[in-house]
Structures are given as C-alpha cells and as structure tokens.
Coordinates of C-alpha atoms and ligand atoms in Angstrom, one line a residue:
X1 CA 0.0 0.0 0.0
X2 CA 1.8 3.6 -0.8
X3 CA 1.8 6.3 1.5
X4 CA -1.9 8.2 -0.1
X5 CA -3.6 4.9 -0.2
X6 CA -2.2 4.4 4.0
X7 CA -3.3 8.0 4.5
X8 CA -7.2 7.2 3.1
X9 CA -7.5 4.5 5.5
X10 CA -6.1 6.0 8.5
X11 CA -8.5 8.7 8.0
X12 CA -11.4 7.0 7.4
X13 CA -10.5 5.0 10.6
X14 CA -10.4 8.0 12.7
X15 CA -13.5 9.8 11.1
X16 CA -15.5 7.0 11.8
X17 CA -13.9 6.7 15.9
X18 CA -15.1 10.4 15.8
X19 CA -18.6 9.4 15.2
X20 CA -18.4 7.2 17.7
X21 CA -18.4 9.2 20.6
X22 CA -21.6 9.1 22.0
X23 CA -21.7 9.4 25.9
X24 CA -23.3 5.9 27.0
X25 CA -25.7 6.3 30.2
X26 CA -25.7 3.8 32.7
X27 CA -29.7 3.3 33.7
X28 CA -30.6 2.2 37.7
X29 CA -31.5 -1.2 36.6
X30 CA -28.2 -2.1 34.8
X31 CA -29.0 -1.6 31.1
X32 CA -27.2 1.1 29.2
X33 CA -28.7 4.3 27.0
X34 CA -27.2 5.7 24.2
X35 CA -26.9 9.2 25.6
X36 CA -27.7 11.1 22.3
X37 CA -30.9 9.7 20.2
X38 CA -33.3 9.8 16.9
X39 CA -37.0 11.4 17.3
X40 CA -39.8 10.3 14.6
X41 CA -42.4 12.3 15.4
X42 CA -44.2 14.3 12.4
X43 CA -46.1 16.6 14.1
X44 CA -49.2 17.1 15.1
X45 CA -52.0 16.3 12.7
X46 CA -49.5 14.3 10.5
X47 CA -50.6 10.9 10.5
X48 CA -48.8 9.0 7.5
X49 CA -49.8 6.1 7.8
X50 CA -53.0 6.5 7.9
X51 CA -53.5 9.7 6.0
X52 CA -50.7 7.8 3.1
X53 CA -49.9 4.3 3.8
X54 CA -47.2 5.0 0.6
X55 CA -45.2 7.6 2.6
X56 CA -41.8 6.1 3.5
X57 CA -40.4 9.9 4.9
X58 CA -39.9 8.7 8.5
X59 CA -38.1 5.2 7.0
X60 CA -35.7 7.3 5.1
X61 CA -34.6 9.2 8.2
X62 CA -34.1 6.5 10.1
X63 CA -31.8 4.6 7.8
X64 CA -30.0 7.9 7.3
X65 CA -29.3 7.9 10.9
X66 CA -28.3 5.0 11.2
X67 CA -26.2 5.2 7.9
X68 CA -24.8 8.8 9.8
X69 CA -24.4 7.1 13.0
X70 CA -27.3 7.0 15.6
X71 CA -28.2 3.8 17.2
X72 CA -31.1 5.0 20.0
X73 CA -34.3 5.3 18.3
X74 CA -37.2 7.2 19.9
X75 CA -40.6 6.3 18.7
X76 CA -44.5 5.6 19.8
X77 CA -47.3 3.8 18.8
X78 CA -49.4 6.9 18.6
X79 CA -46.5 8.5 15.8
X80 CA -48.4 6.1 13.7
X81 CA -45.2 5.1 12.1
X82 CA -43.9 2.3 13.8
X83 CA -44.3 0.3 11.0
X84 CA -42.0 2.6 8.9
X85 CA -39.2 2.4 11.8
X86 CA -39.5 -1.1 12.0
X87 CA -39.0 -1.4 7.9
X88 CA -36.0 0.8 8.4
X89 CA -34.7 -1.5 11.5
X90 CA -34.8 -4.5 8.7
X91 CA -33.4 -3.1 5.9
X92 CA -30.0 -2.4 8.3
X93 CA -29.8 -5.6 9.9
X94 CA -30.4 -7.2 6.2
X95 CA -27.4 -4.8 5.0
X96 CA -25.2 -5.5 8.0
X97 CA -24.7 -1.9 9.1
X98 CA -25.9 -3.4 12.5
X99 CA -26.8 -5.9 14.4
X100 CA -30.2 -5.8 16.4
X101 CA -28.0 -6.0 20.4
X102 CA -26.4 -2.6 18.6
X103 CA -29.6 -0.5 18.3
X104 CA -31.7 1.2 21.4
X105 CA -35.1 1.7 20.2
X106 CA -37.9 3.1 22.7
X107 CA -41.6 3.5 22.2
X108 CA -44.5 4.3 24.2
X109 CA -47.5 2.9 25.6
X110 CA -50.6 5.6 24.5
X111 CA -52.9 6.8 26.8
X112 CA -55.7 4.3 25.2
X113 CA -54.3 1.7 26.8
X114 CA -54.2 2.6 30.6
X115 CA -55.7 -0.4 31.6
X116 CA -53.4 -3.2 33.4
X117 CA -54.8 -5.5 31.0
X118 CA -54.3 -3.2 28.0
X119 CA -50.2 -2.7 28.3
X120 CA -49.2 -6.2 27.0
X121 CA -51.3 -6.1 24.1
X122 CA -50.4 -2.7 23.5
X123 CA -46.7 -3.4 23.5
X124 CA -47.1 -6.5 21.5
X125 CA -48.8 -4.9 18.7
X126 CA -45.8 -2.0 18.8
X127 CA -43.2 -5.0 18.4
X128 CA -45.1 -6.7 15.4
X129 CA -45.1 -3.2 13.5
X130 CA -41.9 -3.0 14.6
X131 CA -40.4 -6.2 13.6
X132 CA -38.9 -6.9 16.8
X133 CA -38.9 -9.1 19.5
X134 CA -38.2 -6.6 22.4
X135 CA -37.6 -3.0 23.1
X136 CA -34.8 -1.5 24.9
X137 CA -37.4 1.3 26.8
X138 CA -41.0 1.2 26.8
X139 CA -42.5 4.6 27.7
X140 CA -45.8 5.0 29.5
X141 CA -46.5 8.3 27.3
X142 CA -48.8 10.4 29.5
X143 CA -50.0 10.1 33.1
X144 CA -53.3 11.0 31.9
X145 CA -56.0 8.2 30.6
X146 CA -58.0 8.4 27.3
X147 CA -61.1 6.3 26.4
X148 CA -60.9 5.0 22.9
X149 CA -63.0 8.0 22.1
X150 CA -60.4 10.2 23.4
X151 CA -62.4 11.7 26.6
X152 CA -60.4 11.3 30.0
X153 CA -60.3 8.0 31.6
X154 CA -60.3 7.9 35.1
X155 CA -57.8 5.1 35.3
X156 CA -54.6 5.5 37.6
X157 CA -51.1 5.5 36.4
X158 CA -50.7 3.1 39.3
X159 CA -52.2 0.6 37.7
X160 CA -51.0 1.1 34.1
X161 CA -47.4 0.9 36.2
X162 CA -48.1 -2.8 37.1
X163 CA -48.7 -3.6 33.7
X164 CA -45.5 -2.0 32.3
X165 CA -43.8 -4.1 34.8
X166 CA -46.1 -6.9 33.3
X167 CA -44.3 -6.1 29.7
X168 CA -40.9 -6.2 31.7
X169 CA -41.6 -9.4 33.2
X170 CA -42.5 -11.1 29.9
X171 CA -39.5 -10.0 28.2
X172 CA -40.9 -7.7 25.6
X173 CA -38.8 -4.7 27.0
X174 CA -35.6 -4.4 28.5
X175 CA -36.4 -1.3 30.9
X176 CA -39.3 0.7 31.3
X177 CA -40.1 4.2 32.2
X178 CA -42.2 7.4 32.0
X179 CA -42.9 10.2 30.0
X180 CA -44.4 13.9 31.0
X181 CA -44.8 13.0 35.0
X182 CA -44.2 15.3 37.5
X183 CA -41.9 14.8 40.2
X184 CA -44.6 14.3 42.4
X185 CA -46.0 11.4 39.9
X186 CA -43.0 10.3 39.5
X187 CA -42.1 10.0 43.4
X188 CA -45.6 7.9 43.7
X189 CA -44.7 5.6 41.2
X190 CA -41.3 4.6 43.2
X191 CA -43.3 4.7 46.5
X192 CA -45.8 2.5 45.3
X193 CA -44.1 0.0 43.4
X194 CA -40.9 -2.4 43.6
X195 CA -39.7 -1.4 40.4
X196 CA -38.4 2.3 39.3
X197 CA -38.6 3.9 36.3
X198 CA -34.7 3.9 34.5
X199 CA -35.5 6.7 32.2
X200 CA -38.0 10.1 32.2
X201 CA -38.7 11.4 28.9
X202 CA -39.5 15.3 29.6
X203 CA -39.7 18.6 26.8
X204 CA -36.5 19.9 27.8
X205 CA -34.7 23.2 25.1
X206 CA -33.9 26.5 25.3
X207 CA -37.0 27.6 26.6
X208 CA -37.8 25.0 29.0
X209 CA -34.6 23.5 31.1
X210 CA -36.5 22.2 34.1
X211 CA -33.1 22.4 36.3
X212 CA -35.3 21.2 39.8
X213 CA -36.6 18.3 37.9
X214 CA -33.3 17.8 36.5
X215 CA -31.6 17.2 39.7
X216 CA -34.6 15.2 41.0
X217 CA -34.0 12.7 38.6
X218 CA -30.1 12.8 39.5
X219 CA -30.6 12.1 42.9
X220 CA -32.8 9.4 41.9
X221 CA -30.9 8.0 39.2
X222 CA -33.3 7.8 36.9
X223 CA -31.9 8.7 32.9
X224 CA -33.4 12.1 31.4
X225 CA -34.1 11.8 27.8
X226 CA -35.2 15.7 26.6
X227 CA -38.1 16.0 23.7
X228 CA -38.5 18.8 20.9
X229 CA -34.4 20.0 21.9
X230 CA -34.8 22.6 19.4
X231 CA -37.8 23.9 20.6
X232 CA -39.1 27.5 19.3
X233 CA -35.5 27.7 17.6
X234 CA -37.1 27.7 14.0
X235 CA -40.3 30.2 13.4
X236 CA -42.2 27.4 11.5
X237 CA -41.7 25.9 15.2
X238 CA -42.6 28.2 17.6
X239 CA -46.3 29.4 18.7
X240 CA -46.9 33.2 18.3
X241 CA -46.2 33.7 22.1
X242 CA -42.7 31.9 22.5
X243 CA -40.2 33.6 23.7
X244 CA -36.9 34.2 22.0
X245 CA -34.2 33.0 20.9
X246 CA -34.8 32.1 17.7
X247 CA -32.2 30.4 15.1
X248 CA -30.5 33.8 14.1
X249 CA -30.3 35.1 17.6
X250 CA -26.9 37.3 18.0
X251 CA -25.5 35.3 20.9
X252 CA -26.0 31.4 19.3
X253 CA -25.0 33.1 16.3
X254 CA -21.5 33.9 17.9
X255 CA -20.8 31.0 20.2
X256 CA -21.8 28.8 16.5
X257 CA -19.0 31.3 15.1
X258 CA -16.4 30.8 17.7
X259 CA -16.8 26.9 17.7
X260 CA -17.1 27.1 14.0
X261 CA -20.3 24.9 14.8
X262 CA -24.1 25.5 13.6
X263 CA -26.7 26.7 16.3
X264 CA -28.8 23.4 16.1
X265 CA -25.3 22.1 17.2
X266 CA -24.4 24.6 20.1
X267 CA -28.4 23.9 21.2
X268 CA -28.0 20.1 21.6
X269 CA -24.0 20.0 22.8
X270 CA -25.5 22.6 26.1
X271 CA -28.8 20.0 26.3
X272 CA -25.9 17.0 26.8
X273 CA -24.0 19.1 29.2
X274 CA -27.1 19.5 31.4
X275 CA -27.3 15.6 31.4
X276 CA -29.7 15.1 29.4
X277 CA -30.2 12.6 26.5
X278 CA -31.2 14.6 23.3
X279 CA -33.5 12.8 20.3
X280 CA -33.7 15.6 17.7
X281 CA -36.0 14.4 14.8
X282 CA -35.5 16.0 11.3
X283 CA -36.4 14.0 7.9
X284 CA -33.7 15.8 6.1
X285 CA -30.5 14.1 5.6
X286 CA -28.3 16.8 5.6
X287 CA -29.4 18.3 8.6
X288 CA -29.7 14.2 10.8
X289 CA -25.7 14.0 9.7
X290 CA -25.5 17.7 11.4
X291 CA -27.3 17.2 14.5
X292 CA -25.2 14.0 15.2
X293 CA -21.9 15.9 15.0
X294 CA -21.8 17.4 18.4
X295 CA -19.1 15.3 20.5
X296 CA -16.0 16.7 19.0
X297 CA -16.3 20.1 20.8
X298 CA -16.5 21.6 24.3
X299 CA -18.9 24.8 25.3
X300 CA -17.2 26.8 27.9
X301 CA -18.7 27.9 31.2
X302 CA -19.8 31.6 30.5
X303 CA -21.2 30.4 27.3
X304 CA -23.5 28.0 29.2
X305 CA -24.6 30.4 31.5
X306 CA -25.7 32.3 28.8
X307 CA -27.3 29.2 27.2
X308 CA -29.1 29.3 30.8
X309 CA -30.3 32.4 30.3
X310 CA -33.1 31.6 27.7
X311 CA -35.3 29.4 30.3
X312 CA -38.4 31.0 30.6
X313 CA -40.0 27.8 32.2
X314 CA -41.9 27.9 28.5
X315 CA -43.4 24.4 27.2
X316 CA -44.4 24.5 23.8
X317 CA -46.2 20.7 24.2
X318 CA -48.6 21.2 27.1
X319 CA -51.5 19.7 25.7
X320 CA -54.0 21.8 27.4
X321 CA -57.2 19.8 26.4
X322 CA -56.0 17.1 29.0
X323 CA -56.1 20.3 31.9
X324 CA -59.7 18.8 33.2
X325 CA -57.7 15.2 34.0
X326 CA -56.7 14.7 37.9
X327 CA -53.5 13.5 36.1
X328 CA -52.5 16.3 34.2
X329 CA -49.0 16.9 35.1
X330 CA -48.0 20.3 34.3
X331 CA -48.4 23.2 36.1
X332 CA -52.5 24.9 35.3
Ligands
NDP401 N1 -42.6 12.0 24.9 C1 -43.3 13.0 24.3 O1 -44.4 13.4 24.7 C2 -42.7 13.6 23.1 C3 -41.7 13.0 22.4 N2 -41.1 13.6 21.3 C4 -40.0 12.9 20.7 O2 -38.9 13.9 20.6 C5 -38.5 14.0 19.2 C6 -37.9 15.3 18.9 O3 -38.9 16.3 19.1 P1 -39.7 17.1 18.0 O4 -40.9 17.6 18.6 O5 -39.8 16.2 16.8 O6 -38.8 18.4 17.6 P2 -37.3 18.8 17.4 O7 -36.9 19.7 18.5 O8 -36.4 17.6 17.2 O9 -37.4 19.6 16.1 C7 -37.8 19.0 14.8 C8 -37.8 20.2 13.8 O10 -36.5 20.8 13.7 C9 -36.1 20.7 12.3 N3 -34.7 20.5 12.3 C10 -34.0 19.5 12.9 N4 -32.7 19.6 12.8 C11 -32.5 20.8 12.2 C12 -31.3 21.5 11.8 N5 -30.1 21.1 12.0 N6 -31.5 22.7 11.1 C13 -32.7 23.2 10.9 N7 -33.9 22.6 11.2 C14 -33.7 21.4 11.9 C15 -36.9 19.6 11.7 O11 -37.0 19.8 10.3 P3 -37.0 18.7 9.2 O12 -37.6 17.4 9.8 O13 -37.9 19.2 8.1 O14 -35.6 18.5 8.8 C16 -38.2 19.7 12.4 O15 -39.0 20.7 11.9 C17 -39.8 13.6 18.5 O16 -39.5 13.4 17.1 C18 -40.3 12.4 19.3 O17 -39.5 11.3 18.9 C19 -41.6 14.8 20.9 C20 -42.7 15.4 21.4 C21 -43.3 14.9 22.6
NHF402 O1 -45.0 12.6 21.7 C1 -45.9 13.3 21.4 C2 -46.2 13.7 20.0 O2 -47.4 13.2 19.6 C3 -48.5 13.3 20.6 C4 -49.9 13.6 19.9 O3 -49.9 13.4 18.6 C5 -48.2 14.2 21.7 O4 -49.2 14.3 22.7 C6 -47.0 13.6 22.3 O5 -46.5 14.3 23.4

C-alpha cells in the first residue's frame, strides 16, 4: 500500500472513531442508554400512515441515521409510524450496518391503553409493526387516561405501572419508564411500586430546562431523555407567544462562530451538558448528519450560563385539552 492509499485509510479510521463518541448512560437497573438519540415524530395532525400508507419519509430518516451514525431510536405507537421504523430497522440488519444488540429503540404505551390488561397487548402490537422481538425502553407516554374515544379516563397511572412491569416481566422490554410525569407522579410511582422507572422522557430546550426536575432525577438515578431539543429555535416551530431565541439570535450566532459549529449544534452539545439525552428528529439528511456531530467540541462555562439564560419555564407541548384530568401533570 503507498503512503496516499495508508493516508485514506487511517482517515477513514479515525473519522468514523469520531462518530463514535456518543456518551453511553448507565440506567438504575443495569442496562445502558445511548446518551444522544433519533426522534420520529411528524407533528401534530401528521398521521402518514394513515393519511398515506405509501409515505416512506420517516423510514428514510431513520436509515440515514443509522447510515450517519445514531443507534437509539425514539418512537411511539401513537406517531403512527412504527411500521415505517421497524422497515427501516430490517433493511440495516439485512445490510449489515448493525446488528439488532447494537440499536436502542424506545416506544411508548398511548394513553388508550391505561388499563393493566391493556399494556401487554399494546406493546405487543408496537413490536409486530416493529419487527422486533423486544424494546430497549417502553415509555408510559402520558399520566393522563383516554377512552378509545379520546375523553379522559379515570384510570390511575398506578395501575397502568403494574402492567408496564407486566411487559418487563414477559420479556418484551428491556427497561421501562415514564414520559411527562411530574416529580410528584414520578415519586408515587417509586413509592408505590418495587420497580423504578430507569429513564424520564420530559420537553426539555432552550426555553424549558427544568433544572429542579433535572436534579430530582439525579438524585434518583433515573436517565433524562429531553423531547422537541430545538424547541421554538425555527419560526415554522414556535407558537406566536414563545419567547426568543430564535435560530439567528446574536448570541447562538457567535458562540456557532467561535466553535465554528451550527446553532442546532451549540443547542443540543448545552442539552448534553445539562445531562440530558437529546433525540432531535428531522427528515432531512443533511441536517440528521449535522445534528449527530456534536461530540467533537467543548462549550465553555460563560457560554452555558448564557445558554441558561433563555429558560423561561416555557413548554411548547402542554397539551391543554387534558387540563380537566386529575392526572395532568404540568403546572394549570
Ligand atoms: N414524549 C413525548 O411526549 C414527546 C416526544 N417527542 C420525541 O422527541 C423527538 C424530537 O422532538 P420534535 O418535537 O420532533 O422536535 P425537534 O426539536 O427535534 O425539532 C424538529 C424540527 O426541527 C427541524 N430541524 C431538525 N434539525 C435541524 C437543523 N439542524 N437545522 C434546521 N432545522 C432542523 C426539523 O425539520 P425537518 O424534519 O424538516 O428536517 C423539524 O421541523 C420527536 O420526534 C419524538 O420522537 C416529541 C414530542 C413529545
Ligand atoms: O410525543 C408526542 C407527540 O405526539 C402526541 C400527539 O400526537 C403528543 O401528545 C406527544 O407528546
């Protein structure tokens, strides 16, 4: 081999090791997270496939990502493209990018399904559309209950809790969890049961950094993964009455400059340094390679305090038609 050809490989070596540098979170009941992720989520409204069983968006992204690099992949039944995750799932096992044991994929149990009875059914239909055998996280979505005909349910997340651990116990999930609890939902789960949750999925950006919740969950060892990261960053994004910043803000702009980094990337680098677990969803290939490159650089500490600056204790998911439930978890 001459020296250019030795020069192509050691490079391709080490731009691949660089890649590779996602932060691996330990969870309290042994398994491990990938600490950076993959979100699926179209939006609200968006229901592909139902509304175009033909649309194949969301399994394009995914096998970019895992082409670019990604191997924890954040869905949910309700997405309504499990199916399209799972397609995605096959087609890299069938080409040998990976290996099933190297992917963490997490979905979540809807608020339909509240019932103990309903959670292993629920999950079992999420594997077949899937095309798996287990999950790595299984998510109860919402503390708050929905009848089939989406009124509230009166059904406790107690009980839904015993049948996640149901799910556990049968194998069809490696760890389960909880998604948009309170602490003080959160606290009655562990209180009330033998098993805790390992991860909370929360809305945590620019906007919203929940520090007290944040450190609740460190004391208790339970993994923060943080939903919409980018928050109100992009005006096709953010309701009229969300604060700033905004993508072309001065100060991203010149800590993006100074790191010679994009502001997408400066947003999710300070949501890792808070300890979170960031799954940024985009179905644009360009911009999944982006987001992923954001564990070859260091923010410093002035620039994180003025990253810290921006919380306004502003959620831009609160879902205010569930405000009449005795388990709506936000604040009224
Ligand atoms: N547990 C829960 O209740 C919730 C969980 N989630 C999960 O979290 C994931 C992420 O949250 P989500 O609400 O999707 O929002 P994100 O904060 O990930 O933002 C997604 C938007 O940002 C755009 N975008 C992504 N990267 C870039 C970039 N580098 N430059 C410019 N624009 C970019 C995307 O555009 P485009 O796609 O066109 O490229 C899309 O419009 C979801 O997909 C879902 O998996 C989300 C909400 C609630
Ligand atoms: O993850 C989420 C996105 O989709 C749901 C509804 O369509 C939201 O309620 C939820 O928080």
């Amino acid at each position: 081999m001459d020296n250019k050809a030795l020069y192509f490989v050691f490079f391709f070596v080490f731009s691949v090791r660089g890649d590779n540098k996602v932060p691996v979170v330990k969870l309290n009941d042994g398994k491990e997270i990938p600490g950076f992720g993959f979100g699926t989520w179209l939006g609200f409204g968006k229901r592909a496939w139902t509304d175009n069983p033909s649309d194949d968006a969301v399994q394009k992204s995914v096998e970019w990502a895992i082409d670019a690099g990604y191997r924890h992949i954040d869905t949910a039944y309700i997405y309504f493209i499990e199916d399209q995750v799972g397609r995605a799932i096959e087609n890299k096992i069938k080409q040998g990018v990976v290996k099933r044991e190297d992917l963490f994929v997490t979905s979540k149990l809807w608020n339909t399904f509240h019932a103990k009875e309903a959670v292993v059914p629920a999950i079992k239909d999420s594997l077949k559309k899937l095309k798996l055998d287990y999950l790595d996280l299984y998510l109860i979505h919402w503390p708050v209950a929905q009848h089939a005909n989406e009124s509230l349910a009166d059904i406790d997340y107690l009980e839904t809790w015993q049948g996640m651990i149901e799910a556990l116990n049968q194998g069809l999930t490696r760890s389960i969890g909880l998604s948009n609890f309170n602490e003080k939902q959160i606290e009655r789960v562990i209180s009330n049961s033998n098993v805790k949750p390992a991860a909370l999925q929360v809305e945590i950006n620019l906007n919203l950094q929940q520090p007290s919740l944040l450190s609740y969950c460190k004391n208790q060892q339970i993994a923060v993964v943080g939903y919409t990261p980018f928050g109100a960053l992009f005006p096709h994004r953010a309701p009229a009455d969300a604060p700033p910043p905004r993508v072309d803000d001065a100060a991203l702009v010149e800590i993006a400059h100074k790191h010679k980094k994009t502001v997408p990337q400066i947003v999710l680098r300070y949501i890792m340094d808070l300890g979170v677990i960031p799954i940024p969803k985009s179905l644009t290939k360009s911009r999944i390679e982006e987001n992923f490159q954001v564990f070859d650089f260091s923010l410093t500490d002035q620039e994180r305090a003025t990253l810290r600056t921006f919380d306004k204790s502003y959620r831009i998911i609160p879902v205010k038609n569930w405000i009449e439930s005795p388990y709506y978890p936000f604040e009224k």
